[in-house]
Coordinates of C-alpha atoms and ligand atoms in Angstrom, one line a residue:
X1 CA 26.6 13.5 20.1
X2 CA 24.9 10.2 18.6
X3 CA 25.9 7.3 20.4
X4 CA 23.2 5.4 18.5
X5 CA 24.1 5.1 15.4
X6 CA 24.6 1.7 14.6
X7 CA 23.3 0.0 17.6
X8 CA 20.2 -2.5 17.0
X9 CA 17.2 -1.1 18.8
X10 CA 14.6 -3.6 19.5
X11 CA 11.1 -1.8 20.1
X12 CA 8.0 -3.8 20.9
X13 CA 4.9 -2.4 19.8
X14 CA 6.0 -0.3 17.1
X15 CA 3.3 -0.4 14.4
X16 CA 1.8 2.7 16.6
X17 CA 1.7 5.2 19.0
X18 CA 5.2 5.7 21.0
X19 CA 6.2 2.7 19.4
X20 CA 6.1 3.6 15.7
X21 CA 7.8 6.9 17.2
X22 CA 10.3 5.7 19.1
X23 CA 11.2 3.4 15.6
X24 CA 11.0 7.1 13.4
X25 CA 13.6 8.4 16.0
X26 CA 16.0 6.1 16.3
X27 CA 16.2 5.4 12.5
X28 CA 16.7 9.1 12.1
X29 CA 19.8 8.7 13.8
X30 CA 21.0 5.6 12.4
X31 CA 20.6 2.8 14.5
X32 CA 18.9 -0.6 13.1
X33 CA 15.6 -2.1 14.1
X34 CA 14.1 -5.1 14.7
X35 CA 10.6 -4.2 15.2
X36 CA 7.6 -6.5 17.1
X37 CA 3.9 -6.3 17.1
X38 CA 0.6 -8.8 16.1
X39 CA 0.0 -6.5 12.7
X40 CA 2.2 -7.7 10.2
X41 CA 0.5 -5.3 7.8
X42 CA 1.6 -2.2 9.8
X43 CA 4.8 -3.6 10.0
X44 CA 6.1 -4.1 6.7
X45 CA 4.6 0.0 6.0
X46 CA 6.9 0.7 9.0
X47 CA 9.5 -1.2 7.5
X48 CA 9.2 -0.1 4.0
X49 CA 9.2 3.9 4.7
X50 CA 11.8 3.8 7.4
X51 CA 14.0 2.0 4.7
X52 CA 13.4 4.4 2.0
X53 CA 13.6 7.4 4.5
X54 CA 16.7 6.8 6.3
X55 CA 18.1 3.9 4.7
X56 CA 18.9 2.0 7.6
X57 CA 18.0 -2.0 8.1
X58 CA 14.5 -2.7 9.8
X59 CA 14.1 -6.7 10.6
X60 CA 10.0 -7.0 11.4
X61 CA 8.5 -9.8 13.7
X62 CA 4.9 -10.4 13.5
X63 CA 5.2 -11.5 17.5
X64 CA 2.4 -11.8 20.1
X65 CA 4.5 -10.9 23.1
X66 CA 1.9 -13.0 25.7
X67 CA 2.9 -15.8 23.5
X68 CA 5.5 -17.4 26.0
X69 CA 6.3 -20.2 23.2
X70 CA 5.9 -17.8 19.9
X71 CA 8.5 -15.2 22.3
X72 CA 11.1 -18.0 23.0
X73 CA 11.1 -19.6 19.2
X74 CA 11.5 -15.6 17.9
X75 CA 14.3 -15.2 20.0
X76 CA 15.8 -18.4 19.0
X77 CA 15.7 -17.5 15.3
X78 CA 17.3 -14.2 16.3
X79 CA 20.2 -15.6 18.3
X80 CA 20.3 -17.9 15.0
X81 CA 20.5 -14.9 12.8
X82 CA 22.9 -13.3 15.2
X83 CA 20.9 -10.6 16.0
X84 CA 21.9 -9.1 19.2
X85 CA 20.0 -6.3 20.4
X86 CA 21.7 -3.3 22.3
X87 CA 18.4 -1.5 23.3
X88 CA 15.2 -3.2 24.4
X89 CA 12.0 -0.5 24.2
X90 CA 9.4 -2.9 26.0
X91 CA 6.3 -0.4 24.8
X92 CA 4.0 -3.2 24.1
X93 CA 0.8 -2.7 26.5
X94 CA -2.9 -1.7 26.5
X95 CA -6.0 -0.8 28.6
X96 CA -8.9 -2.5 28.2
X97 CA -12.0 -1.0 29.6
X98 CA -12.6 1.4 32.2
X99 CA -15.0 0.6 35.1
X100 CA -15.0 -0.1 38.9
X101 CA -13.3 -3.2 40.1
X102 CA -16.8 -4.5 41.3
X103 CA -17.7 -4.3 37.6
X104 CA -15.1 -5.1 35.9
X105 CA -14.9 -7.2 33.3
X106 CA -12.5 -10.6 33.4
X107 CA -11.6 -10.7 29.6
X108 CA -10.5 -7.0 29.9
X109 CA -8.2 -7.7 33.4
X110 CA -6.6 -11.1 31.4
X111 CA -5.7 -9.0 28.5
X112 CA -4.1 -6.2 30.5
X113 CA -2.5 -8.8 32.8
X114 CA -1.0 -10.9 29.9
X115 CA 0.5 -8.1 27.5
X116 CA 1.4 -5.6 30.1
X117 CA 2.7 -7.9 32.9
X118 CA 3.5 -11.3 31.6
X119 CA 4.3 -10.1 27.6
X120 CA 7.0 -7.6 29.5
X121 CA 8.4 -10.1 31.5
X122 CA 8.4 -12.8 28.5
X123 CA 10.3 -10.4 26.4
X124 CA 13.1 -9.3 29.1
X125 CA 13.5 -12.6 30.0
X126 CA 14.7 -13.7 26.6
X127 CA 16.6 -10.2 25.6
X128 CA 18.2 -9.8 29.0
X129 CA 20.6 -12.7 29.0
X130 CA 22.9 -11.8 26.2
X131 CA 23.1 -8.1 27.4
X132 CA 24.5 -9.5 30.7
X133 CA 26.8 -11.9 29.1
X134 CA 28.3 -9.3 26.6
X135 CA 28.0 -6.7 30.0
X136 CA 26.2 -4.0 27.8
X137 CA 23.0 -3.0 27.0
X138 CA 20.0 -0.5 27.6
X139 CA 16.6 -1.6 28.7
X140 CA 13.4 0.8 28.6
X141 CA 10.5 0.7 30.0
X142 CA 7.1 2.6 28.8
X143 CA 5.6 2.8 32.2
X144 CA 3.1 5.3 33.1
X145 CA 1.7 8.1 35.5
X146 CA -0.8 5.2 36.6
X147 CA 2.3 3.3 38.2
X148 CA 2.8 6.3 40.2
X149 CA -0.8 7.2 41.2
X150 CA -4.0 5.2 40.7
X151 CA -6.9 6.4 39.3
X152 CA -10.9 6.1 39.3
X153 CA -12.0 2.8 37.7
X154 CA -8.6 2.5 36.4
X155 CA -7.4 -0.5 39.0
X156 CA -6.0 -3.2 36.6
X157 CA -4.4 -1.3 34.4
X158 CA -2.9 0.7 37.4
X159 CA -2.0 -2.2 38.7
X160 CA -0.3 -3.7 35.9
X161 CA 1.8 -0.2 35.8
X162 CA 2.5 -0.1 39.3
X163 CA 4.1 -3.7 38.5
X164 CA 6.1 -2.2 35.6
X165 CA 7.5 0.4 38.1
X166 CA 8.6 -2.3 40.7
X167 CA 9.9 -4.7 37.7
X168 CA 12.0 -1.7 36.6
X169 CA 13.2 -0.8 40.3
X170 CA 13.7 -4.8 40.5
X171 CA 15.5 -4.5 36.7
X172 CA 18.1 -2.4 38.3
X173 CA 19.0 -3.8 41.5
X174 CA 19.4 -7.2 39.5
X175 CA 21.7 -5.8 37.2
X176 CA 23.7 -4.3 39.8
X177 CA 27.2 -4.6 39.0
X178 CA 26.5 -5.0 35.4
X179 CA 26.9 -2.1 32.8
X180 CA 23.3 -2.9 31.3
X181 CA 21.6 0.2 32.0
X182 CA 17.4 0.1 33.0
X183 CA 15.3 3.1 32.4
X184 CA 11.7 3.9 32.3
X185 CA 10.0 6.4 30.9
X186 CA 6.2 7.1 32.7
X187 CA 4.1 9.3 30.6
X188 CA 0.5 11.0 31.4
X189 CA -1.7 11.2 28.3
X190 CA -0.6 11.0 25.1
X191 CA -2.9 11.0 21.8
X192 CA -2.6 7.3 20.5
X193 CA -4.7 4.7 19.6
X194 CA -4.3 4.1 23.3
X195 CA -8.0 4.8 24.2
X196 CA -9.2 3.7 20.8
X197 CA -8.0 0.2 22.1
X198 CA -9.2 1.1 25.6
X199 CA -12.6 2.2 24.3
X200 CA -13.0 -1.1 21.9
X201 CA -13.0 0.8 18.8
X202 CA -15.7 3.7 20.0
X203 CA -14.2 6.4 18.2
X204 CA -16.1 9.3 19.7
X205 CA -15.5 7.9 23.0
X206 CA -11.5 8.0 23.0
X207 CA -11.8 11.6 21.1
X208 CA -13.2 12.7 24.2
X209 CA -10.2 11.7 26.5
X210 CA -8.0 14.5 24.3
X211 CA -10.6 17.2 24.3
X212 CA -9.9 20.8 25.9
X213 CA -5.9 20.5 26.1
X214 CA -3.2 19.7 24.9
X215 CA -2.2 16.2 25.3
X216 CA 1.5 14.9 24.7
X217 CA 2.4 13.1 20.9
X218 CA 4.0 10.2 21.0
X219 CA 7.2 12.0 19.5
X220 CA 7.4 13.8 22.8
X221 CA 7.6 10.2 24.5
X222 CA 10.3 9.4 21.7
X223 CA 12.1 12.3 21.9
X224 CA 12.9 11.1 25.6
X225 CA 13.2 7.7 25.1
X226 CA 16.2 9.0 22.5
X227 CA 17.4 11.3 24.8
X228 CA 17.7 8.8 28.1
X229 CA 19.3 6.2 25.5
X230 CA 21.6 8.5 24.0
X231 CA 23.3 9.3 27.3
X232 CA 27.0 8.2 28.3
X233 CA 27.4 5.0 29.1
X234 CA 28.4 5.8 33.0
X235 CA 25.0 7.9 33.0
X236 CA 21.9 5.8 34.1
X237 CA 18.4 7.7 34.1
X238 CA 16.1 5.5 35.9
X239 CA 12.7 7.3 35.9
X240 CA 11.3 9.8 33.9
X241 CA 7.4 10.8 34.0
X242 CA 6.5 13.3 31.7
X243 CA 2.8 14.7 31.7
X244 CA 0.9 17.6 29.8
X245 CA 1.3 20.9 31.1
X246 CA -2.4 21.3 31.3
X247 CA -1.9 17.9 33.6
X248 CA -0.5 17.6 37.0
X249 CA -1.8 14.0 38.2
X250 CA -3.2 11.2 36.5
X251 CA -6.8 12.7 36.8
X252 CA -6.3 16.3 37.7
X253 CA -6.2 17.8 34.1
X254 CA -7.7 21.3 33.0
X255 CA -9.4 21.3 30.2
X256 CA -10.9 24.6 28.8
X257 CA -14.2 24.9 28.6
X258 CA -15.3 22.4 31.3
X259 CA -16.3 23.0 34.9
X260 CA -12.6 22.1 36.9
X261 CA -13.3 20.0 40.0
Ligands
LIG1 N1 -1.2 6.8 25.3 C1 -1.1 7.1 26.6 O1 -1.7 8.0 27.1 C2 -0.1 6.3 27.5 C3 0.2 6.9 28.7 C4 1.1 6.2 29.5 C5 1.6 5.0 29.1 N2 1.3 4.5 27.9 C6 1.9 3.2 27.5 O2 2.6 3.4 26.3 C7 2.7 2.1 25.6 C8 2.4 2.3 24.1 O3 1.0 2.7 24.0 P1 0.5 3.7 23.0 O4 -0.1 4.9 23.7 O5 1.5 4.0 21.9 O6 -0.8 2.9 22.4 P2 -1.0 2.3 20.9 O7 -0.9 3.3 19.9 O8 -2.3 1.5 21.0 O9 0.2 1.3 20.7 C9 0.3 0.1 21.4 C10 1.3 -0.8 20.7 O10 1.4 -2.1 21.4 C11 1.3 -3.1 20.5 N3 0.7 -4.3 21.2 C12 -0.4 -4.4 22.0 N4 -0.5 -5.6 22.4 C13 0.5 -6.4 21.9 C14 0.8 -7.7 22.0 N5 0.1 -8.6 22.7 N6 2.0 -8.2 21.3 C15 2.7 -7.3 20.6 N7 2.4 -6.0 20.5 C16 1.3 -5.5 21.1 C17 0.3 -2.6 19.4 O11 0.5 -3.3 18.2 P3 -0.4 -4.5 17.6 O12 -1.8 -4.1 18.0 O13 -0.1 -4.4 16.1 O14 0.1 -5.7 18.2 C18 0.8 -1.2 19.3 O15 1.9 -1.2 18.4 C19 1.8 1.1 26.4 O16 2.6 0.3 27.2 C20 0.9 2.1 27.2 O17 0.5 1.4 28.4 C21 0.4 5.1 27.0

């Protein structure tokens, strides 16, 4: 059954990765998007092929989402436009760098801070309100494995995940008595441009994060996301962590070939 189809699905982050998926998925089915991330470029390709494909309406936002001010004026033009969204996919987020806390670098720890922590929370905080007035809605989260467990050298972003995890738990009990529904989805690796960002562009680098198994796509991660949203409305998933089969914590993974610890 699609219970979907012609909802408005707002997905943050969707020029790649999970993001970009989760817009394929749900344009499949027949819902309409409105679509946010900093490359317009991206976007208006997004836009343009999902269109053409499934010929369903895709409303792109060229949106910084750690801009507090740029978030609140791009939600004003939407309540303008009477744009309501039904589903918030808050997939927005990043690591930068990988290295012990004692070395870590400030720049790196800001950027994770701002989009994964504060850009999450400025986004909710201007989608939320209308779902509780209208007493309807569906918010999910792309947590991660690293809000679960924490591993080496990977503190801050761990950190910011681990807030993800607690702002969904805190996401539920505030809409306790409401029908707005609050999900999150926690995945273990998944081939994106995740570690290319990570990594600062060194190619080779993030190549080697995949090598000797099989890590997850990003339609996997969509394929839930559709699956969790697509549920009766009396049904509430409220964590889901999906990993690799070749991975069973967020740093025990067996990858052929290599010595296994
Ligand atoms: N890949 C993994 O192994 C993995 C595992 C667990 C969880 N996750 C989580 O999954 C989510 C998606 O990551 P991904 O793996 O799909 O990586 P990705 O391919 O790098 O996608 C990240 C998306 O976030 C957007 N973004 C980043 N900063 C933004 C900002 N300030 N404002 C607006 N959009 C922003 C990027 O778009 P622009 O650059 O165009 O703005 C891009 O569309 C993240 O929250 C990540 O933490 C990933």
């Amino acid at each position: 059954m699609n219970r979907v189809k012609g909802k408005t699905v707002l997905i943050t982050g969707a020029s790649s990765g999970i993001g970009l998926s989760c817009a394929n998925i749900f344009a499949s089915q027949g819902a309409k998007l409105v679509l946010l991330a900093r490359r317009e470029k991206r976007l208006e390709k997004v836009k343009k092929k999902l269109e053409e494909d499934y010929k369903v309406e895709v409303r792109i936002f060229q949106v910084d989402v750690c801009n507090r001010e740029d978030v609140i004026n791009w939600s004003e033009k939407l309540e303008k436009e009477g744009i309501e969204p039904d589903v918030l996919i808050n997939n927005a987020g990043l690591a930068s760098g990988l290295s012990k806390l004692h070395e870590g670098d400030f720049a790196d720890w800001d950027r994770m801070i701002d989009t994964n922590l504060k850009g999450f929370l400025n986004i909710s905080r201007v989608i939320l309100p209308k779902m509780v007035e209208k007493n309807s809605g569906h918010v999910v989260n792309i947590g991660s494995i690293a809000g679960h467990m924490v591993y080496p050298a990977g503190n801050v972003y761990c950190a910011t995940k681990f807030a993800v995890r607690a702002l969904n738990e805190a996401m539920n009990i505030d809409l306790y008595g409401t029908n707005v529904k609050v999900s999150s989805i926690d995945p273990g690796a998944v081939e994106t441009e995740f570690s290319r960002v990570r990594f600062k562009g060194d190619l080779k680098r993030a190549e080697k994060v995949y090598e000797g198994f099989t890590p997850l796509k990003a339609e996997d991660i969509a394929d839930a996301v559709f699956y969790v949203v697509n549920t009766p409305e009396h049904v509430n998933i409220q964590d889901l962590v999906i990993m690799p089969t070749a991975q069973r914590n967020p740093y025990l993974l067996y990858r052929e070939g290599q010595e296994q610890n």
